[in-house]
Amino acid sequence: VSRTALPEPTRVQRARVDTEVRALADDVGASLTPPWASAVRRASTARLDDLGDGLDRAIGATDLNVDKIPAWTRAVRVFQWVFIIAALVGLGWLLLLMLGSYANLPAPPTPDVAGWPLPLLLLTGGVACGVLLAGGGRVLGAGAARSRARDAQRRLLGAIGQVSQELVLAPVEEELAAYRQVRIGLLASLR
């Protein structure tokens, strides 16, 4: 399992975690008698030293799905290249026409589309469509990034939840189950 490159938690961070775990134990044990409340607190903090390493391993092992590239990006790349090539062909064609005019060569016939010379349409259309595609790609990319960030956060919180369940909540639940069993046994013996 890979490890994260995060530094060791500081004393303040460890104290915050310890405080939150103890607050949880106090909330859960508030209605219990003092010996059982103490047992719940001991159970909640029994594996607290393992929590940092467990969280580090869980976070390092979480697949954030960052290696998958959305399918629409391939189409955007293809269209980007089409627009770049169109603009370059148009620019090159216009430069050849200008050089021919400068060298007093007869102008070759240039096709027109709707009254506009094709080389000019290729150049301006390629640039304009490229700019529009870049803007649209930026909007799509920002949306995809937000979606992926939510997914990564959900996966990380799930991994953190599993470690917290195993190292903090499960021991508390076991202690509460033991309390219920003792209580059921005492009630049965009093009848």
N, C-alpha and C. Protein backbone atom coordinates (compact mmCIF):
# COMPACT_ATOMS: atom_id res chain seq x y z
N VAL A 1 0.85 -1.18 0.00
CA VAL A 1 0.00 0.00 0.00
C VAL A 1 0.89 1.22 0.00
N SER A 2 0.57 2.16 -0.87
CA SER A 2 1.38 3.37 -0.95
C SER A 2 1.09 4.27 0.24
N ARG A 3 2.07 5.06 0.59
CA ARG A 3 1.94 6.02 1.68
C ARG A 3 1.86 7.41 1.08
N THR A 4 1.22 8.30 1.80
CA THR A 4 1.13 9.67 1.32
C THR A 4 2.41 10.41 1.68
N ALA A 5 2.58 11.56 1.09
CA ALA A 5 3.76 12.37 1.37
C ALA A 5 3.45 13.42 2.44
N LEU A 6 2.37 13.21 3.16
CA LEU A 6 2.00 14.17 4.18
C LEU A 6 2.97 14.07 5.36
N PRO A 7 3.29 15.20 5.97
CA PRO A 7 4.17 15.15 7.15
C PRO A 7 3.41 14.55 8.33
N GLU A 8 4.15 14.18 9.35
CA GLU A 8 3.53 13.66 10.57
C GLU A 8 2.59 14.73 11.13
N PRO A 9 1.48 14.32 11.72
CA PRO A 9 0.58 15.32 12.30
C PRO A 9 1.25 16.07 13.44
N THR A 10 0.92 17.33 13.54
CA THR A 10 1.50 18.15 14.62
C THR A 10 0.80 17.82 15.93
N ARG A 11 1.35 18.33 17.00
CA ARG A 11 0.73 18.11 18.32
C ARG A 11 -0.66 18.72 18.37
N VAL A 12 -0.82 19.86 17.74
CA VAL A 12 -2.13 20.51 17.72
C VAL A 12 -3.14 19.65 16.97
N GLN A 13 -2.73 19.10 15.84
CA GLN A 13 -3.63 18.23 15.08
C GLN A 13 -3.99 16.98 15.87
N ARG A 14 -3.00 16.38 16.51
CA ARG A 14 -3.29 15.19 17.32
C ARG A 14 -4.22 15.54 18.48
N ALA A 15 -4.00 16.72 19.08
CA ALA A 15 -4.85 17.14 20.20
C ALA A 15 -6.29 17.37 19.73
N ARG A 16 -6.46 17.91 18.54
CA ARG A 16 -7.81 18.11 18.01
C ARG A 16 -8.53 16.78 17.80
N VAL A 17 -7.81 15.82 17.22
CA VAL A 17 -8.41 14.50 17.01
C VAL A 17 -8.75 13.87 18.36
N ASP A 18 -7.83 13.95 19.30
CA ASP A 18 -8.05 13.39 20.63
C ASP A 18 -9.28 14.04 21.29
N THR A 19 -9.38 15.35 21.17
CA THR A 19 -10.52 16.07 21.75
C THR A 19 -11.83 15.63 21.11
N GLU A 20 -11.85 15.50 19.80
CA GLU A 20 -13.08 15.08 19.11
C GLU A 20 -13.47 13.66 19.48
N VAL A 21 -12.48 12.76 19.57
CA VAL A 21 -12.79 11.38 19.94
C VAL A 21 -13.32 11.32 21.37
N ARG A 22 -12.70 12.07 22.25
CA ARG A 22 -13.17 12.09 23.65
C ARG A 22 -14.57 12.73 23.76
N ALA A 23 -14.83 13.75 22.95
CA ALA A 23 -16.16 14.38 22.95
C ALA A 23 -17.21 13.38 22.47
N LEU A 24 -16.86 12.60 21.46
CA LEU A 24 -17.77 11.56 20.98
C LEU A 24 -18.05 10.56 22.10
N ALA A 25 -17.00 10.12 22.77
CA ALA A 25 -17.17 9.15 23.85
C ALA A 25 -18.00 9.74 24.98
N ASP A 26 -17.78 11.01 25.29
CA ASP A 26 -18.57 11.65 26.35
C ASP A 26 -20.04 11.76 25.96
N ASP A 27 -20.30 12.09 24.68
CA ASP A 27 -21.70 12.17 24.22
C ASP A 27 -22.38 10.81 24.30
N VAL A 28 -21.66 9.78 23.86
CA VAL A 28 -22.24 8.43 23.85
C VAL A 28 -22.42 7.93 25.28
N GLY A 29 -21.47 8.22 26.15
CA GLY A 29 -21.52 7.72 27.52
C GLY A 29 -22.25 8.61 28.50
N ALA A 30 -22.85 9.70 28.03
CA ALA A 30 -23.50 10.65 28.93
C ALA A 30 -24.62 10.02 29.75
N SER A 31 -25.35 9.08 29.18
CA SER A 31 -26.48 8.48 29.90
C SER A 31 -26.08 7.22 30.65
N LEU A 32 -24.80 6.85 30.60
CA LEU A 32 -24.33 5.64 31.26
C LEU A 32 -23.81 5.96 32.66
N THR A 33 -23.71 4.93 33.48
CA THR A 33 -23.12 5.12 34.81
C THR A 33 -21.63 5.42 34.63
N PRO A 34 -21.00 6.07 35.61
CA PRO A 34 -19.60 6.47 35.46
C PRO A 34 -18.64 5.34 35.08
N PRO A 35 -18.75 4.14 35.65
CA PRO A 35 -17.80 3.10 35.21
C PRO A 35 -17.97 2.74 33.73
N TRP A 36 -19.21 2.69 33.25
CA TRP A 36 -19.44 2.36 31.84
C TRP A 36 -19.03 3.52 30.94
N ALA A 37 -19.27 4.74 31.38
CA ALA A 37 -18.84 5.91 30.60
C ALA A 37 -17.32 5.92 30.47
N SER A 38 -16.62 5.56 31.54
CA SER A 38 -15.15 5.47 31.49
C SER A 38 -14.71 4.35 30.55
N ALA A 39 -15.44 3.24 30.57
CA ALA A 39 -15.09 2.13 29.69
C ALA A 39 -15.29 2.53 28.23
N VAL A 40 -16.34 3.28 27.95
CA VAL A 40 -16.58 3.75 26.58
C VAL A 40 -15.46 4.69 26.16
N ARG A 41 -15.05 5.57 27.06
CA ARG A 41 -13.97 6.50 26.73
C ARG A 41 -12.66 5.76 26.48
N ARG A 42 -12.35 4.78 27.31
CA ARG A 42 -11.13 3.99 27.10
C ARG A 42 -11.19 3.25 25.76
N ALA A 43 -12.36 2.70 25.45
CA ALA A 43 -12.51 1.99 24.18
C ALA A 43 -12.31 2.93 22.99
N SER A 44 -12.81 4.16 23.11
CA SER A 44 -12.70 5.11 22.00
C SER A 44 -11.27 5.56 21.77
N THR A 45 -10.47 5.60 22.80
CA THR A 45 -9.10 6.09 22.66
C THR A 45 -8.06 4.98 22.64
N ALA A 46 -8.50 3.72 22.75
CA ALA A 46 -7.57 2.59 22.84
C ALA A 46 -6.66 2.49 21.62
N ARG A 47 -7.18 2.77 20.43
CA ARG A 47 -6.38 2.63 19.20
C ARG A 47 -6.10 3.98 18.55
N LEU A 48 -6.16 5.02 19.34
CA LEU A 48 -5.95 6.37 18.82
C LEU A 48 -4.56 6.56 18.23
N ASP A 49 -3.56 5.86 18.79
CA ASP A 49 -2.20 5.98 18.26
C ASP A 49 -2.09 5.40 16.86
N ASP A 50 -2.95 4.44 16.52
CA ASP A 50 -2.94 3.82 15.20
C ASP A 50 -3.72 4.63 14.17
N LEU A 51 -4.46 5.61 14.63
CA LEU A 51 -5.36 6.36 13.74
C LEU A 51 -4.60 7.09 12.64
N GLY A 52 -3.52 7.76 12.97
CA GLY A 52 -2.75 8.52 11.97
C GLY A 52 -2.22 7.62 10.86
N ASP A 53 -1.62 6.49 11.26
CA ASP A 53 -1.09 5.57 10.25
C ASP A 53 -2.22 4.94 9.44
N GLY A 54 -3.31 4.60 10.11
CA GLY A 54 -4.44 4.02 9.40
C GLY A 54 -5.03 4.98 8.38
N LEU A 55 -5.16 6.24 8.77
CA LEU A 55 -5.67 7.24 7.84
C LEU A 55 -4.70 7.44 6.68
N ASP A 56 -3.42 7.48 6.98
CA ASP A 56 -2.42 7.67 5.93
C ASP A 56 -2.47 6.53 4.92
N ARG A 57 -2.56 5.29 5.41
CA ARG A 57 -2.64 4.14 4.51
C ARG A 57 -3.93 4.17 3.70
N ALA A 58 -5.04 4.51 4.34
CA ALA A 58 -6.32 4.54 3.64
C ALA A 58 -6.34 5.62 2.56
N ILE A 59 -5.81 6.77 2.87
CA ILE A 59 -5.78 7.86 1.89
C ILE A 59 -4.84 7.50 0.74
N GLY A 60 -3.69 6.91 1.07
CA GLY A 60 -2.74 6.51 0.03
C GLY A 60 -3.28 5.42 -0.88
N ALA A 61 -4.14 4.56 -0.36
CA ALA A 61 -4.68 3.45 -1.14
C ALA A 61 -5.95 3.83 -1.90
N THR A 62 -6.49 5.00 -1.64
CA THR A 62 -7.74 5.39 -2.29
C THR A 62 -7.49 5.76 -3.74
N ASP A 63 -8.23 5.12 -4.63
CA ASP A 63 -8.15 5.43 -6.05
C ASP A 63 -8.99 6.66 -6.33
N LEU A 64 -8.36 7.74 -6.72
CA LEU A 64 -9.07 8.99 -6.97
C LEU A 64 -9.53 9.10 -8.42
N ASN A 65 -9.23 8.08 -9.22
CA ASN A 65 -9.70 8.03 -10.60
C ASN A 65 -9.15 9.18 -11.44
N VAL A 66 -7.91 9.57 -11.17
CA VAL A 66 -7.33 10.70 -11.89
C VAL A 66 -6.67 10.28 -13.20
N ASP A 67 -6.46 8.98 -13.39
CA ASP A 67 -5.80 8.55 -14.61
C ASP A 67 -6.74 8.42 -15.79
N LYS A 68 -8.03 8.50 -15.57
CA LYS A 68 -8.99 8.42 -16.67
C LYS A 68 -9.25 9.81 -17.23
N ILE A 69 -9.13 9.92 -18.53
CA ILE A 69 -9.38 11.19 -19.21
C ILE A 69 -10.78 11.11 -19.81
N PRO A 70 -11.61 12.15 -19.61
CA PRO A 70 -12.97 12.10 -20.17
C PRO A 70 -12.92 11.94 -21.70
N ALA A 71 -13.89 11.20 -22.23
CA ALA A 71 -13.92 10.89 -23.66
C ALA A 71 -14.07 12.14 -24.52
N TRP A 72 -14.79 13.13 -24.01
CA TRP A 72 -15.04 14.33 -24.82
C TRP A 72 -13.75 15.10 -25.09
N THR A 73 -12.71 14.90 -24.27
CA THR A 73 -11.47 15.64 -24.50
C THR A 73 -10.78 15.19 -25.79
N ARG A 74 -10.97 13.93 -26.15
CA ARG A 74 -10.39 13.45 -27.41
C ARG A 74 -11.01 14.17 -28.60
N ALA A 75 -12.33 14.33 -28.57
CA ALA A 75 -13.03 15.04 -29.65
C ALA A 75 -12.57 16.50 -29.70
N VAL A 76 -12.41 17.12 -28.55
CA VAL A 76 -11.95 18.51 -28.52
C VAL A 76 -10.55 18.60 -29.13
N ARG A 77 -9.68 17.66 -28.80
CA ARG A 77 -8.32 17.66 -29.37
C ARG A 77 -8.36 17.53 -30.88
N VAL A 78 -9.18 16.64 -31.39
CA VAL A 78 -9.29 16.45 -32.84
C VAL A 78 -9.75 17.75 -33.50
N PHE A 79 -10.80 18.36 -32.95
CA PHE A 79 -11.30 19.61 -33.53
C PHE A 79 -10.27 20.73 -33.41
N GLN A 80 -9.52 20.77 -32.31
CA GLN A 80 -8.47 21.79 -32.18
C GLN A 80 -7.47 21.65 -33.32
N TRP A 81 -7.04 20.44 -33.60
CA TRP A 81 -6.09 20.24 -34.67
C TRP A 81 -6.69 20.58 -36.03
N VAL A 82 -7.95 20.24 -36.24
CA VAL A 82 -8.61 20.59 -37.51
C VAL A 82 -8.62 22.10 -37.68
N PHE A 83 -8.95 22.84 -36.63
CA PHE A 83 -9.01 24.30 -36.73
C PHE A 83 -7.62 24.91 -36.89
N ILE A 84 -6.63 24.36 -36.23
CA ILE A 84 -5.26 24.85 -36.38
C ILE A 84 -4.78 24.63 -37.82
N ILE A 85 -5.02 23.43 -38.33
CA ILE A 85 -4.59 23.12 -39.70
C ILE A 85 -5.32 24.02 -40.71
N ALA A 86 -6.63 24.23 -40.48
CA ALA A 86 -7.40 25.10 -41.39
C ALA A 86 -6.82 26.52 -41.37
N ALA A 87 -6.52 27.04 -40.17
CA ALA A 87 -5.97 28.39 -40.08
C ALA A 87 -4.59 28.46 -40.73
N LEU A 88 -3.76 27.45 -40.53
CA LEU A 88 -2.43 27.45 -41.14
C LEU A 88 -2.51 27.33 -42.66
N VAL A 89 -3.42 26.50 -43.16
CA VAL A 89 -3.59 26.38 -44.62
C VAL A 89 -4.05 27.71 -45.19
N GLY A 90 -5.03 28.34 -44.52
CA GLY A 90 -5.51 29.64 -44.97
C GLY A 90 -4.41 30.70 -44.95
N LEU A 91 -3.62 30.73 -43.88
CA LEU A 91 -2.53 31.69 -43.77
C LEU A 91 -1.48 31.44 -44.85
N GLY A 92 -1.11 30.17 -45.01
CA GLY A 92 -0.12 29.84 -46.05
C GLY A 92 -0.61 30.21 -47.44
N TRP A 93 -1.85 29.94 -47.72
CA TRP A 93 -2.45 30.26 -49.02
C TRP A 93 -2.44 31.77 -49.26
N LEU A 94 -2.83 32.53 -48.22
CA LEU A 94 -2.82 34.00 -48.36
C LEU A 94 -1.39 34.51 -48.55
N LEU A 95 -0.42 33.94 -47.86
CA LEU A 95 0.97 34.37 -48.03
C LEU A 95 1.47 34.07 -49.44
N LEU A 96 1.09 32.91 -49.98
CA LEU A 96 1.48 32.58 -51.35
C LEU A 96 0.84 33.56 -52.34
N LEU A 97 -0.41 33.91 -52.10
CA LEU A 97 -1.07 34.88 -52.98
C LEU A 97 -0.38 36.24 -52.91
N MET A 98 0.02 36.64 -51.69
CA MET A 98 0.71 37.93 -51.52
C MET A 98 2.08 37.90 -52.18
N LEU A 99 2.82 36.80 -52.04
CA LEU A 99 4.14 36.69 -52.66
C LEU A 99 4.02 36.69 -54.18
N GLY A 100 3.01 36.00 -54.69
CA GLY A 100 2.78 35.99 -56.14
C GLY A 100 2.46 37.38 -56.65
N SER A 101 1.66 38.12 -55.88
CA SER A 101 1.33 39.49 -56.26
C SER A 101 2.57 40.38 -56.20
N TYR A 102 3.41 40.18 -55.20
CA TYR A 102 4.63 40.97 -55.04
C TYR A 102 5.61 40.67 -56.18
N ALA A 103 5.64 39.41 -56.62
CA ALA A 103 6.55 39.03 -57.69
C ALA A 103 5.94 39.25 -59.07
N ASN A 104 4.82 39.90 -59.13
CA ASN A 104 4.12 40.19 -60.39
C ASN A 104 3.79 38.93 -61.18
N LEU A 105 3.45 37.87 -60.48
CA LEU A 105 3.01 36.64 -61.12
C LEU A 105 1.49 36.71 -61.31
N PRO A 106 0.99 36.03 -62.31
CA PRO A 106 -0.46 36.06 -62.49
C PRO A 106 -1.14 35.37 -61.31
N ALA A 107 -2.20 35.95 -60.80
CA ALA A 107 -2.92 35.42 -59.64
C ALA A 107 -3.67 34.15 -60.03
N PRO A 108 -3.43 33.07 -59.30
CA PRO A 108 -4.18 31.85 -59.59
C PRO A 108 -5.64 32.04 -59.19
N PRO A 109 -6.52 31.28 -59.77
CA PRO A 109 -7.92 31.42 -59.37
C PRO A 109 -8.10 30.98 -57.91
N THR A 110 -8.78 31.80 -57.17
CA THR A 110 -9.04 31.51 -55.75
C THR A 110 -10.53 31.28 -55.58
N PRO A 111 -10.92 30.12 -55.07
CA PRO A 111 -12.35 29.85 -54.91
C PRO A 111 -12.97 30.79 -53.88
N ASP A 112 -14.22 31.11 -54.12
CA ASP A 112 -14.98 31.95 -53.21
C ASP A 112 -16.10 31.12 -52.59
N VAL A 113 -16.41 31.44 -51.34
CA VAL A 113 -17.55 30.83 -50.65
C VAL A 113 -18.41 31.97 -50.15
N ALA A 114 -19.59 32.10 -50.71
CA ALA A 114 -20.53 33.17 -50.35
C ALA A 114 -19.88 34.54 -50.55
N GLY A 115 -19.06 34.68 -51.58
CA GLY A 115 -18.44 35.96 -51.89
C GLY A 115 -17.16 36.23 -51.11
N TRP A 116 -16.72 35.32 -50.29
CA TRP A 116 -15.50 35.49 -49.51
C TRP A 116 -14.43 34.53 -50.04
N PRO A 117 -13.18 34.99 -50.14
CA PRO A 117 -12.11 34.09 -50.61
C PRO A 117 -11.89 32.95 -49.61
N LEU A 118 -11.75 31.75 -50.13
CA LEU A 118 -11.60 30.56 -49.29
C LEU A 118 -10.39 30.65 -48.36
N PRO A 119 -9.23 31.15 -48.79
CA PRO A 119 -8.10 31.21 -47.85
C PRO A 119 -8.41 32.10 -46.64
N LEU A 120 -9.10 33.21 -46.88
CA LEU A 120 -9.46 34.10 -45.77
C LEU A 120 -10.45 33.42 -44.84
N LEU A 121 -11.40 32.70 -45.40
CA LEU A 121 -12.36 31.96 -44.58
C LEU A 121 -11.68 30.87 -43.76
N LEU A 122 -10.71 30.18 -44.37
CA LEU A 122 -9.98 29.16 -43.63
C LEU A 122 -9.22 29.76 -42.45
N LEU A 123 -8.55 30.88 -42.70
CA LEU A 123 -7.78 31.53 -41.64
C LEU A 123 -8.69 32.05 -40.53
N THR A 124 -9.66 32.88 -40.90
CA THR A 124 -10.52 33.48 -39.86
C THR A 124 -11.42 32.44 -39.22
N GLY A 125 -11.94 31.51 -40.01
CA GLY A 125 -12.80 30.46 -39.45
C GLY A 125 -12.03 29.55 -38.50
N GLY A 126 -10.82 29.17 -38.88
CA GLY A 126 -10.00 28.32 -38.01
C GLY A 126 -9.68 29.00 -36.70
N VAL A 127 -9.32 30.29 -36.77
CA VAL A 127 -8.99 31.03 -35.54
C VAL A 127 -10.25 31.23 -34.69
N ALA A 128 -11.35 31.67 -35.31
CA ALA A 128 -12.58 31.94 -34.56
C ALA A 128 -13.13 30.66 -33.93
N CYS A 129 -13.18 29.59 -34.71
CA CYS A 129 -13.69 28.33 -34.17
C CYS A 129 -12.75 27.78 -33.08
N GLY A 130 -11.45 27.98 -33.25
CA GLY A 130 -10.50 27.55 -32.22
C GLY A 130 -10.70 28.30 -30.92
N VAL A 131 -10.96 29.61 -31.02
CA VAL A 131 -11.19 30.41 -29.81
C VAL A 131 -12.49 29.97 -29.14
N LEU A 132 -13.54 29.77 -29.94
CA LEU A 132 -14.82 29.31 -29.37
C LEU A 132 -14.68 27.93 -28.72
N LEU A 133 -13.95 27.05 -29.40
CA LEU A 133 -13.74 25.72 -28.84
C LEU A 133 -12.94 25.79 -27.54
N ALA A 134 -11.95 26.67 -27.49
CA ALA A 134 -11.16 26.82 -26.26
C ALA A 134 -12.05 27.30 -25.11
N GLY A 135 -12.93 28.25 -25.39
CA GLY A 135 -13.85 28.74 -24.36
C GLY A 135 -14.80 27.65 -23.89
N GLY A 136 -15.36 26.93 -24.86
CA GLY A 136 -16.26 25.83 -24.49
C GLY A 136 -15.53 24.73 -23.74
N GLY A 137 -14.32 24.43 -24.18
CA GLY A 137 -13.53 23.41 -23.49
C GLY A 137 -13.19 23.83 -22.06
N ARG A 138 -12.98 25.12 -21.89
CA ARG A 138 -12.69 25.62 -20.54
C ARG A 138 -13.88 25.43 -19.62
N VAL A 139 -15.07 25.74 -20.14
CA VAL A 139 -16.29 25.57 -19.34
C VAL A 139 -16.51 24.08 -19.03
N LEU A 140 -16.38 23.24 -20.06
CA LEU A 140 -16.53 21.80 -19.85
C LEU A 140 -15.47 21.26 -18.89
N GLY A 141 -14.25 21.73 -19.04
CA GLY A 141 -13.17 21.29 -18.16
C GLY A 141 -13.40 21.68 -16.71
N ALA A 142 -13.90 22.89 -16.50
CA ALA A 142 -14.19 23.33 -15.13
C ALA A 142 -15.30 22.48 -14.52
N GLY A 143 -16.32 22.17 -15.31
CA GLY A 143 -17.40 21.31 -14.81
C GLY A 143 -16.90 19.91 -14.49
N ALA A 144 -16.07 19.38 -15.37
CA ALA A 144 -15.52 18.04 -15.14
C ALA A 144 -14.61 18.04 -13.90
N ALA A 145 -13.86 19.11 -13.72
CA ALA A 145 -12.97 19.20 -12.55
C ALA A 145 -13.78 19.24 -11.26
N ARG A 146 -14.88 20.00 -11.26
CA ARG A 146 -15.73 20.05 -10.06
C ARG A 146 -16.32 18.67 -9.77
N SER A 147 -16.77 18.00 -10.81
CA SER A 147 -17.34 16.67 -10.64
C SER A 147 -16.31 15.68 -10.11
N ARG A 148 -15.12 15.74 -10.66
CA ARG A 148 -14.06 14.84 -10.20
C ARG A 148 -13.63 15.17 -8.78
N ALA A 149 -13.63 16.46 -8.44
CA ALA A 149 -13.27 16.85 -7.07
C ALA A 149 -14.30 16.31 -6.08
N ARG A 150 -15.59 16.40 -6.44
CA ARG A 150 -16.63 15.84 -5.57
C ARG A 150 -16.46 14.33 -5.42
N ASP A 151 -16.15 13.66 -6.53
CA ASP A 151 -15.96 12.22 -6.49
C ASP A 151 -14.75 11.85 -5.62
N ALA A 152 -13.66 12.59 -5.78
CA ALA A 152 -12.46 12.33 -4.98
C ALA A 152 -12.75 12.59 -3.50
N GLN A 153 -13.48 13.65 -3.22
CA GLN A 153 -13.82 13.95 -1.82
C GLN A 153 -14.69 12.83 -1.24
N ARG A 154 -15.65 12.35 -2.03
CA ARG A 154 -16.52 11.26 -1.56
C ARG A 154 -15.69 10.01 -1.28
N ARG A 155 -14.76 9.69 -2.17
CA ARG A 155 -13.92 8.50 -1.97
C ARG A 155 -13.01 8.64 -0.75
N LEU A 156 -12.41 9.83 -0.60
CA LEU A 156 -11.53 10.06 0.55
C LEU A 156 -12.30 10.02 1.87
N LEU A 157 -13.48 10.65 1.88
CA LEU A 157 -14.28 10.63 3.10
C LEU A 157 -14.74 9.21 3.43
N GLY A 158 -15.02 8.41 2.39
CA GLY A 158 -15.37 7.02 2.62
C GLY A 158 -14.22 6.25 3.25
N ALA A 159 -13.01 6.47 2.74
CA ALA A 159 -11.83 5.80 3.30
C ALA A 159 -11.58 6.23 4.74
N ILE A 160 -11.73 7.53 4.99
CA ILE A 160 -11.55 8.05 6.34
C ILE A 160 -12.62 7.47 7.27
N GLY A 161 -13.85 7.38 6.76
CA GLY A 161 -14.94 6.81 7.55
C GLY A 161 -14.69 5.36 7.91
N GLN A 162 -14.12 4.58 6.99
CA GLN A 162 -13.84 3.17 7.28
C GLN A 162 -12.80 3.04 8.39
N VAL A 163 -11.75 3.86 8.30
CA VAL A 163 -10.71 3.79 9.33
C VAL A 163 -11.27 4.25 10.67
N SER A 164 -12.05 5.31 10.67
CA SER A 164 -12.65 5.80 11.91
C SER A 164 -13.60 4.76 12.50
N GLN A 165 -14.35 4.11 11.63
CA GLN A 165 -15.26 3.05 12.09
C GLN A 165 -14.47 1.93 12.75
N GLU A 166 -13.40 1.50 12.10
CA GLU A 166 -12.62 0.38 12.61
C GLU A 166 -11.89 0.71 13.91
N LEU A 167 -11.27 1.89 13.96
CA LEU A 167 -10.39 2.18 15.09
C LEU A 167 -11.05 2.94 16.24
N VAL A 168 -12.16 3.62 15.98
CA VAL A 168 -12.80 4.40 17.04
C VAL A 168 -14.22 3.92 17.32
N LEU A 169 -15.04 3.86 16.29
CA LEU A 169 -16.46 3.57 16.51
C LEU A 169 -16.72 2.10 16.86
N ALA A 170 -16.03 1.18 16.22
CA ALA A 170 -16.27 -0.25 16.50
C ALA A 170 -15.96 -0.59 17.96
N PRO A 171 -14.84 -0.13 18.53
CA PRO A 171 -14.61 -0.41 19.96
C PRO A 171 -15.69 0.21 20.86
N VAL A 172 -16.16 1.38 20.52
CA VAL A 172 -17.24 2.01 21.30
C VAL A 172 -18.52 1.19 21.18
N GLU A 173 -18.83 0.75 19.97
CA GLU A 173 -20.04 -0.07 19.77
C GLU A 173 -19.93 -1.39 20.52
N GLU A 174 -18.74 -1.99 20.56
CA GLU A 174 -18.55 -3.23 21.31
C GLU A 174 -18.79 -3.00 22.81
N GLU A 175 -18.30 -1.88 23.31
CA GLU A 175 -18.49 -1.57 24.73
C GLU A 175 -19.97 -1.33 25.03
N LEU A 176 -20.66 -0.65 24.13
CA LEU A 176 -22.10 -0.41 24.32
C LEU A 176 -22.88 -1.72 24.23
N ALA A 177 -22.45 -2.62 23.34
CA ALA A 177 -23.11 -3.93 23.25
C ALA A 177 -22.90 -4.71 24.54
N ALA A 178 -21.70 -4.64 25.10
CA ALA A 178 -21.44 -5.31 26.38
C ALA A 178 -22.30 -4.71 27.48
N TYR A 179 -22.46 -3.39 27.48
CA TYR A 179 -23.31 -2.72 28.46
C TYR A 179 -24.75 -3.21 28.34
N ARG A 180 -25.25 -3.30 27.10
CA ARG A 180 -26.62 -3.76 26.90
C ARG A 180 -26.79 -5.20 27.40
N GLN A 181 -25.79 -6.04 27.12
CA GLN A 181 -25.86 -7.44 27.57
C GLN A 181 -25.89 -7.51 29.09
N VAL A 182 -25.04 -6.74 29.75
CA VAL A 182 -25.02 -6.74 31.22
C VAL A 182 -26.35 -6.25 31.76
N ARG A 183 -26.87 -5.19 31.15
CA ARG A 183 -28.15 -4.62 31.59
C ARG A 183 -29.28 -5.63 31.41
N ILE A 184 -29.31 -6.32 30.28
CA ILE A 184 -30.33 -7.34 30.03
C ILE A 184 -30.20 -8.46 31.05
N GLY A 185 -28.95 -8.87 31.33
CA GLY A 185 -28.73 -9.93 32.32
C GLY A 185 -29.16 -9.52 33.71
N LEU A 186 -28.85 -8.28 34.09
CA LEU A 186 -29.26 -7.79 35.43
C LEU A 186 -30.77 -7.70 35.53
N LEU A 187 -31.43 -7.19 34.49
CA LEU A 187 -32.88 -7.10 34.51
C LEU A 187 -33.52 -8.48 34.60
N ALA A 188 -32.94 -9.44 33.90
CA ALA A 188 -33.48 -10.81 33.94
C ALA A 188 -33.27 -11.43 35.32
N SER A 189 -32.16 -11.15 35.97
CA SER A 189 -31.91 -11.73 37.28
C SER A 189 -32.76 -11.09 38.38
N LEU A 190 -33.19 -9.85 38.15
CA LEU A 190 -34.03 -9.17 39.14
C LEU A 190 -35.49 -9.62 39.06
N ARG A 191 -35.88 -10.30 38.05
CA ARG A 191 -37.27 -10.76 37.92
C ARG A 191 -37.52 -11.95 38.71
